[in-house]
Amino acid sequence: MAATLLKVRGLKVAYGGIQAVKGIDFEVHEGELVSLIGANGAGKTTTLKAVTGLQPVAMGDIEYLGKPIKGQGAWDLARQGLVMIPEGRGTFTRMTIVENLQMGAYNRDDDEIDADIEKVFGIFPRLKERAEQLAGTMSGGEQQMLAMGRALMARPKVLLLDEPSMGLSPIMVDKIFEVVETIHQQGVTMLLVEQNASRALSLADRGYVMDSGLVTMSGEAKALLHDPRVREAYLGE
Ligand code: ATP
């Protein structure tokens, strides 16, 4: 069985008096694409933020590569390969595409950075065409590609993606999911948060359904995709 890269137990996260995540368990194994789905406000983004050190954990345990990481900062965790692509992309708008990609490799000290930029250009030819363009002048879809490319530059061991398809045109949504699949096939372990439950579960190996801060269902992604409760609540049937 594949190694467990990320293991979360009893995770609770609160914003002041509001409990956004109320005690959840999940794990991600090496090579897997795991999808976290659920309605608006279910606590998906909060879960990703807590795992990556961007939001304090009220209770519970998080293990990454077999070691507890609760309390470690986002910067340290990213250096160790636990990398999040936030909702809304978070590119450096006043830097060029190439500069953004170089920034993504800040945690590395090797001579393969230029070669990896070429690999990213292989996945996203659009970024190559626009290499010297300022990130802030790119379209939403292009910025999502750049955010994904930049994250790959860190050579992540686990990549956490928050709603990569959010706000994009149908063609761009297709492209982004295609790329998620490509990255997965290249062996990158991923935790994918998506509103687009049908697309996410079609690609994923396993899935977790969140509702009001709790995990209400979990299992093989294909089984969830065909589960009448999921179809009714999240696929609009
Ligand atoms: P969405 O798909 O809409 O992004 P989500 O499942 O990612 O939803 P979260 O963003 O994690 O949900 O929000 C979970 C709950 O926590 C919501 O009720 C939200 O209003 C609340 N919340 C999120 N961020 C904050 C914050 N900074 N301060 C107070 N409450 C917050």
mmCIF file of C-alpha atoms and ligand atoms in Angstrom:
data_model
loop_
_atom_site.group_PDB
_atom_site.id
_atom_site.type_symbol
_atom_site.label_atom_id
_atom_site.label_comp_id
_atom_site.label_asym_id
_atom_site.label_seq_id
_atom_site.Cartn_x
_atom_site.Cartn_y
_atom_site.Cartn_z
ATOM 1 C CA MET A 1 0.000 0.000 0.000
ATOM 2 C CA ALA A 2 1.194 3.536 -0.789
ATOM 3 C CA ALA A 3 2.662 5.619 2.007
ATOM 4 C CA THR A 4 0.379 8.049 3.824
ATOM 5 C CA LEU A 5 1.764 11.511 3.085
ATOM 6 C CA LEU A 6 -0.896 13.491 4.880
ATOM 7 C CA LYS A 7 -2.945 12.295 7.839
ATOM 8 C CA VAL A 8 -5.477 14.497 9.608
ATOM 9 C CA ARG A 9 -7.280 13.446 12.775
ATOM 10 C CA GLY A 10 -9.984 15.279 14.709
ATOM 11 C CA LEU A 11 -9.241 18.597 13.037
ATOM 12 C CA LYS A 12 -11.166 21.541 14.432
ATOM 13 C CA VAL A 13 -10.767 25.118 13.239
ATOM 14 C CA ALA A 14 -12.646 28.171 14.495
ATOM 15 C CA TYR A 15 -12.891 31.824 13.532
ATOM 16 C CA GLY A 16 -13.592 33.468 16.867
ATOM 17 C CA GLY A 17 -16.768 31.809 18.093
ATOM 18 C CA ILE A 18 -17.610 30.259 14.722
ATOM 19 C CA GLN A 19 -16.617 26.620 14.315
ATOM 20 C CA ALA A 20 -15.816 26.240 10.634
ATOM 21 C CA VAL A 21 -14.325 22.730 10.863
ATOM 22 C CA LYS A 22 -15.752 20.543 13.589
ATOM 23 C CA GLY A 23 -13.526 17.496 13.912
ATOM 24 C CA ILE A 24 -12.627 15.807 10.637
ATOM 25 C CA ASP A 25 -10.382 12.907 9.655
ATOM 26 C CA PHE A 26 -8.865 12.315 6.252
ATOM 27 C CA GLU A 27 -5.678 11.188 4.612
ATOM 28 C CA VAL A 28 -3.852 11.394 1.318
ATOM 29 C CA HIS A 29 -1.598 8.573 0.113
ATOM 30 C CA GLU A 30 1.399 8.861 -2.159
ATOM 31 C CA GLY A 31 0.404 9.286 -5.807
ATOM 32 C CA GLU A 32 -3.271 9.816 -5.072
ATOM 33 C CA LEU A 33 -5.575 12.525 -6.296
ATOM 34 C CA VAL A 34 -8.054 13.088 -3.493
ATOM 35 C CA SER A 35 -10.987 15.431 -3.887
ATOM 36 C CA LEU A 36 -12.731 17.360 -1.140
ATOM 37 C CA ILE A 37 -16.179 18.468 -2.221
ATOM 38 C CA GLY A 38 -19.109 20.178 -0.529
ATOM 39 C CA ALA A 39 -21.379 23.190 -0.609
ATOM 40 C CA ASN A 40 -20.311 26.814 -0.084
ATOM 41 C CA GLY A 41 -19.211 27.393 3.473
ATOM 42 C CA ALA A 42 -18.751 23.683 4.239
ATOM 43 C CA GLY A 43 -15.218 24.329 5.509
ATOM 44 C CA LYS A 44 -13.108 23.118 2.593
ATOM 45 C CA THR A 45 -10.890 26.181 2.218
ATOM 46 C CA THR A 46 -10.505 26.409 5.981
ATOM 47 C CA THR A 47 -9.325 22.791 6.032
ATOM 48 C CA LEU A 48 -6.654 23.485 3.399
ATOM 49 C CA LYS A 49 -5.521 26.600 5.250
ATOM 50 C CA ALA A 50 -5.221 24.734 8.543
ATOM 51 C CA VAL A 51 -3.223 21.918 6.929
ATOM 52 C CA THR A 52 -0.812 24.357 5.274
ATOM 53 C CA GLY A 53 -0.266 26.480 8.365
ATOM 54 C CA LEU A 54 -2.267 29.500 7.211
ATOM 55 C CA GLN A 55 -4.960 29.156 9.859
ATOM 56 C CA PRO A 56 -4.430 28.046 13.463
ATOM 57 C CA VAL A 57 -5.710 24.599 14.449
ATOM 58 C CA ALA A 58 -8.047 24.620 17.458
ATOM 59 C CA MET A 59 -7.845 20.848 17.997
ATOM 60 C CA GLY A 60 -6.643 17.697 16.338
ATOM 61 C CA ASP A 61 -3.490 16.370 14.749
ATOM 62 C CA ILE A 62 -1.894 16.736 11.343
ATOM 63 C CA GLU A 63 0.894 14.451 10.179
ATOM 64 C CA TYR A 64 2.888 15.129 7.030
ATOM 65 C CA LEU A 65 5.424 12.516 5.862
ATOM 66 C CA GLY A 66 4.836 10.726 9.153
ATOM 67 C CA LYS A 67 5.667 13.680 11.401
ATOM 68 C CA PRO A 68 3.399 16.050 13.330
ATOM 69 C CA ILE A 69 3.296 19.504 11.733
ATOM 70 C CA LYS A 70 0.631 21.304 13.727
ATOM 71 C CA GLY A 71 1.821 24.827 14.546
ATOM 72 C CA GLN A 72 4.409 25.017 11.769
ATOM 73 C CA GLY A 73 4.184 28.046 9.498
ATOM 74 C CA ALA A 74 3.128 28.024 5.859
ATOM 75 C CA TRP A 75 6.590 29.021 4.668
ATOM 76 C CA ASP A 76 8.298 26.122 6.469
ATOM 77 C CA LEU A 77 5.726 23.637 5.238
ATOM 78 C CA ALA A 78 6.033 24.821 1.644
ATOM 79 C CA ARG A 79 9.793 24.337 1.895
ATOM 80 C CA GLN A 80 9.084 20.752 2.905
ATOM 81 C CA GLY A 81 6.918 20.224 -0.162
ATOM 82 C CA LEU A 82 3.440 20.836 1.251
ATOM 83 C CA VAL A 83 2.309 23.458 -1.231
ATOM 84 C CA MET A 84 -1.069 25.150 -1.609
ATOM 85 C CA ILE A 85 -2.466 26.999 -4.611
ATOM 86 C CA PRO A 86 -4.990 29.383 -3.057
ATOM 87 C CA GLU A 87 -8.378 30.304 -4.416
ATOM 88 C CA GLY A 88 -7.960 33.557 -6.330
ATOM 89 C CA ARG A 89 -4.527 32.340 -7.555
ATOM 90 C CA GLY A 90 -2.150 34.635 -5.641
ATOM 91 C CA THR A 91 0.374 35.305 -8.402
ATOM 92 C CA PHE A 92 2.873 38.148 -8.144
ATOM 93 C CA THR A 93 1.042 40.545 -10.424
ATOM 94 C CA ARG A 94 3.937 42.959 -11.038
ATOM 95 C CA MET A 95 6.374 40.228 -11.975
ATOM 96 C CA THR A 96 6.601 38.483 -15.320
ATOM 97 C CA ILE A 97 5.581 34.898 -15.919
ATOM 98 C CA VAL A 98 9.183 33.715 -15.809
ATOM 99 C CA GLU A 99 9.879 35.646 -12.613
ATOM 100 C CA ASN A 100 6.802 34.117 -10.996
ATOM 101 C CA LEU A 101 8.013 30.641 -11.940
ATOM 102 C CA GLN A 102 11.464 31.395 -10.541
ATOM 103 C CA MET A 103 9.833 32.558 -7.291
ATOM 104 C CA GLY A 104 8.097 29.201 -7.099
ATOM 105 C CA ALA A 105 11.487 27.539 -6.774
ATOM 106 C CA TYR A 106 12.563 29.651 -3.792
ATOM 107 C CA ASN A 107 12.754 26.549 -1.603
ATOM 108 C CA ARG A 108 15.246 24.851 -3.921
ATOM 109 C CA ASP A 109 18.963 24.951 -4.201
ATOM 110 C CA ASP A 110 19.759 22.987 -7.334
ATOM 111 C CA ASP A 111 20.675 23.582 -10.931
ATOM 112 C CA GLU A 112 17.520 22.138 -12.484
ATOM 113 C CA ILE A 113 15.354 25.220 -12.107
ATOM 114 C CA ASP A 114 15.634 26.324 -15.743
ATOM 115 C CA ALA A 115 14.916 22.773 -16.891
ATOM 116 C CA ASP A 116 11.814 22.715 -14.682
ATOM 117 C CA ILE A 117 10.641 26.025 -16.149
ATOM 118 C CA GLU A 118 10.835 24.338 -19.559
ATOM 119 C CA LYS A 119 8.789 21.422 -18.181
ATOM 120 C CA VAL A 120 6.149 23.853 -16.924
ATOM 121 C CA PHE A 121 6.134 25.474 -20.372
ATOM 122 C CA GLY A 122 5.593 21.983 -21.806
ATOM 123 C CA ILE A 123 2.431 21.603 -19.706
ATOM 124 C CA PHE A 124 1.294 25.190 -20.308
ATOM 125 C CA PRO A 125 2.429 26.382 -23.774
ATOM 126 C CA ARG A 126 0.443 29.584 -23.167
ATOM 127 C CA LEU A 127 2.845 30.564 -20.395
ATOM 128 C CA LYS A 128 5.780 30.118 -22.730
ATOM 129 C CA GLU A 129 4.196 32.415 -25.317
ATOM 130 C CA ARG A 130 3.702 35.041 -22.618
ATOM 131 C CA ALA A 131 6.940 34.466 -20.695
ATOM 132 C CA GLU A 132 7.819 38.152 -20.368
ATOM 133 C CA GLN A 133 4.283 39.429 -19.770
ATOM 134 C CA LEU A 134 3.380 40.813 -16.326
ATOM 135 C CA ALA A 135 1.255 38.291 -14.434
ATOM 136 C CA GLY A 136 -1.286 40.958 -13.459
ATOM 137 C CA THR A 137 -2.188 41.555 -17.106
ATOM 138 C CA MET A 138 -3.077 37.930 -17.815
ATOM 139 C CA SER A 139 -6.599 36.509 -17.957
ATOM 140 C CA GLY A 140 -8.068 34.636 -15.017
ATOM 141 C CA GLY A 141 -7.436 31.285 -16.662
ATOM 142 C CA GLU A 142 -3.869 32.188 -17.535
ATOM 143 C CA GLN A 143 -3.265 33.280 -13.965
ATOM 144 C CA GLN A 144 -4.599 29.943 -12.735
ATOM 145 C CA MET A 145 -2.156 28.191 -15.072
ATOM 146 C CA LEU A 146 0.637 30.369 -13.734
ATOM 147 C CA ALA A 147 -0.320 29.622 -10.132
ATOM 148 C CA MET A 148 -0.228 25.899 -10.932
ATOM 149 C CA GLY A 149 3.071 26.246 -12.784
ATOM 150 C CA ARG A 150 4.584 28.204 -9.939
ATOM 151 C CA ALA A 151 3.497 25.580 -7.413
ATOM 152 C CA LEU A 152 5.035 22.815 -9.552
ATOM 153 C CA MET A 153 8.339 24.723 -9.499
ATOM 154 C CA ALA A 154 8.528 23.955 -5.773
ATOM 155 C CA ARG A 155 8.534 20.228 -6.658
ATOM 156 C CA PRO A 156 5.681 19.610 -4.238
ATOM 157 C CA LYS A 157 5.285 16.287 -2.453
ATOM 158 C CA VAL A 158 1.650 17.135 -1.815
ATOM 159 C CA LEU A 159 -0.110 19.815 -3.843
ATOM 160 C CA LEU A 160 -3.285 21.317 -2.409
ATOM 161 C CA LEU A 161 -5.500 23.066 -4.944
ATOM 162 C CA ASP A 162 -8.332 25.327 -3.858
ATOM 163 C CA GLU A 163 -11.064 25.607 -6.494
ATOM 164 C CA PRO A 164 -8.867 25.878 -9.582
ATOM 165 C CA SER A 165 -11.912 26.089 -11.878
ATOM 166 C CA MET A 166 -13.543 28.963 -9.992
ATOM 167 C CA GLY A 167 -14.699 31.841 -12.186
ATOM 168 C CA LEU A 168 -13.274 30.456 -15.424
ATOM 169 C CA SER A 169 -14.933 30.055 -18.809
ATOM 170 C CA PRO A 170 -16.038 26.522 -19.787
ATOM 171 C CA ILE A 171 -13.099 26.099 -22.183
ATOM 172 C CA MET A 172 -10.642 27.197 -19.538
ATOM 173 C CA VAL A 173 -12.284 24.904 -16.970
ATOM 174 C CA ASP A 174 -11.712 21.998 -19.389
ATOM 175 C CA LYS A 175 -8.095 23.010 -19.791
ATOM 176 C CA ILE A 176 -7.505 23.297 -16.038
ATOM 177 C CA PHE A 177 -8.988 19.851 -15.332
ATOM 178 C CA GLU A 178 -6.924 18.423 -18.185
ATOM 179 C CA VAL A 179 -3.823 19.834 -16.542
ATOM 180 C CA VAL A 180 -4.823 18.509 -13.111
ATOM 181 C CA GLU A 181 -5.014 15.077 -14.723
ATOM 182 C CA THR A 182 -1.645 15.506 -16.435
ATOM 183 C CA ILE A 183 0.032 16.555 -13.200
ATOM 184 C CA HIS A 184 -1.563 13.605 -11.411
ATOM 185 C CA GLN A 185 -0.341 11.224 -14.112
ATOM 186 C CA GLN A 186 3.139 12.617 -13.648
ATOM 187 C CA GLY A 187 2.964 11.289 -10.104
ATOM 188 C CA VAL A 188 2.224 14.417 -8.074
ATOM 189 C CA THR A 189 0.054 13.705 -5.031
ATOM 190 C CA MET A 190 -2.884 16.099 -4.859
ATOM 191 C CA LEU A 191 -5.724 17.225 -2.651
ATOM 192 C CA LEU A 192 -8.260 19.025 -4.820
ATOM 193 C CA VAL A 193 -11.011 21.212 -3.369
ATOM 194 C CA GLU A 194 -13.765 21.821 -5.898
ATOM 195 C CA GLN A 195 -17.300 23.124 -6.194
ATOM 196 C CA ASN A 196 -17.444 21.288 -9.501
ATOM 197 C CA ALA A 197 -18.030 17.958 -7.777
ATOM 198 C CA SER A 198 -18.746 15.993 -10.910
ATOM 199 C CA ARG A 199 -15.490 16.939 -12.647
ATOM 200 C CA ALA A 200 -13.445 16.563 -9.494
ATOM 201 C CA LEU A 201 -14.808 13.111 -8.654
ATOM 202 C CA SER A 202 -14.401 11.959 -12.260
ATOM 203 C CA LEU A 203 -10.676 12.607 -12.016
ATOM 204 C CA ALA A 204 -10.009 11.659 -8.406
ATOM 205 C CA ASP A 205 -9.047 8.334 -6.870
ATOM 206 C CA ARG A 206 -10.899 9.001 -3.624
ATOM 207 C CA GLY A 207 -13.136 11.698 -2.293
ATOM 208 C CA TYR A 208 -14.450 13.257 0.902
ATOM 209 C CA VAL A 209 -17.725 15.138 1.132
ATOM 210 C CA MET A 210 -17.902 17.989 3.626
ATOM 211 C CA ASP A 211 -21.057 19.521 5.006
ATOM 212 C CA SER A 212 -21.228 22.164 7.748
ATOM 213 C CA GLY A 213 -17.705 21.518 8.997
ATOM 214 C CA LEU A 214 -17.945 17.713 9.038
ATOM 215 C CA VAL A 215 -16.982 14.917 6.661
ATOM 216 C CA THR A 216 -20.306 13.276 5.888
ATOM 217 C CA MET A 217 -19.212 10.760 3.248
ATOM 218 C CA SER A 218 -15.973 9.358 1.910
ATOM 219 C CA GLY A 219 -14.766 6.606 -0.354
ATOM 220 C CA GLU A 220 -13.698 5.717 -3.862
ATOM 221 C CA ALA A 221 -14.359 8.718 -6.085
ATOM 222 C CA LYS A 222 -16.286 6.688 -8.671
ATOM 223 C CA ALA A 223 -18.554 5.274 -5.962
ATOM 224 C CA LEU A 224 -19.253 8.775 -4.633
ATOM 225 C CA LEU A 225 -19.923 10.000 -8.141
ATOM 226 C CA HIS A 226 -22.644 7.386 -8.522
ATOM 227 C CA ASP A 227 -24.031 7.710 -4.993
ATOM 228 C CA PRO A 228 -27.619 9.023 -5.177
ATOM 229 C CA ARG A 229 -27.078 11.247 -2.099
ATOM 230 C CA VAL A 230 -24.076 12.918 -3.724
ATOM 231 C CA ARG A 231 -25.870 13.222 -7.038
ATOM 232 C CA GLU A 232 -28.847 14.880 -5.406
ATOM 233 C CA ALA A 233 -26.969 17.218 -3.074
ATOM 234 C CA TYR A 234 -23.926 18.179 -5.139
ATOM 235 C CA LEU A 235 -24.568 17.309 -8.758
ATOM 236 C CA GLY A 236 -27.956 19.001 -8.972
ATOM 237 C CA GLU A 237 -29.984 15.888 -9.755
HETATM 238 P P1 ATP B 1 -16.495 28.007 -0.426
HETATM 239 O O1 ATP B 1 -16.653 26.930 -1.396
HETATM 240 O O2 ATP B 1 -17.652 28.964 -0.435
HETATM 241 O O3 ATP B 1 -15.159 28.674 -0.437
HETATM 242 P P2 ATP B 1 -15.677 26.440 1.855
HETATM 243 O O4 ATP B 1 -16.226 25.076 2.005
HETATM 244 O O5 ATP B 1 -14.320 26.571 1.347
HETATM 245 O O6 ATP B 1 -16.681 27.301 1.000
HETATM 246 P P3 ATP B 1 -14.787 27.989 4.064
HETATM 247 O O7 ATP B 1 -14.320 29.118 3.251
HETATM 248 O O8 ATP B 1 -13.800 27.095 4.685
HETATM 249 O O9 ATP B 1 -15.835 27.124 3.262
HETATM 250 O O10 ATP B 1 -15.730 28.597 5.205
HETATM 251 C C1 ATP B 1 -16.267 27.800 6.265
HETATM 252 C C2 ATP B 1 -17.025 28.707 7.223
HETATM 253 O O11 ATP B 1 -16.110 29.570 7.907
HETATM 254 C C3 ATP B 1 -18.027 29.614 6.548
HETATM 255 O O12 ATP B 1 -19.170 29.695 7.362
HETATM 256 C C4 ATP B 1 -17.316 30.950 6.482
HETATM 257 O O13 ATP B 1 -18.227 32.016 6.528
HETATM 258 C C5 ATP B 1 -16.453 30.924 7.717
HETATM 259 N N1 ATP B 1 -15.213 31.700 7.526
HETATM 260 C C6 ATP B 1 -14.273 31.502 6.575
HETATM 261 N N2 ATP B 1 -13.262 32.388 6.700
HETATM 262 C C7 ATP B 1 -13.573 33.166 7.761
HETATM 263 C C8 ATP B 1 -12.935 34.259 8.402
HETATM 264 N N3 ATP B 1 -11.765 34.717 7.987
HETATM 265 N N4 ATP B 1 -13.561 34.826 9.463
HETATM 266 C C9 ATP B 1 -14.756 34.350 9.902
HETATM 267 N N5 ATP B 1 -15.403 33.319 9.348
HETATM 268 C C10 ATP B 1 -14.823 32.727 8.286
#
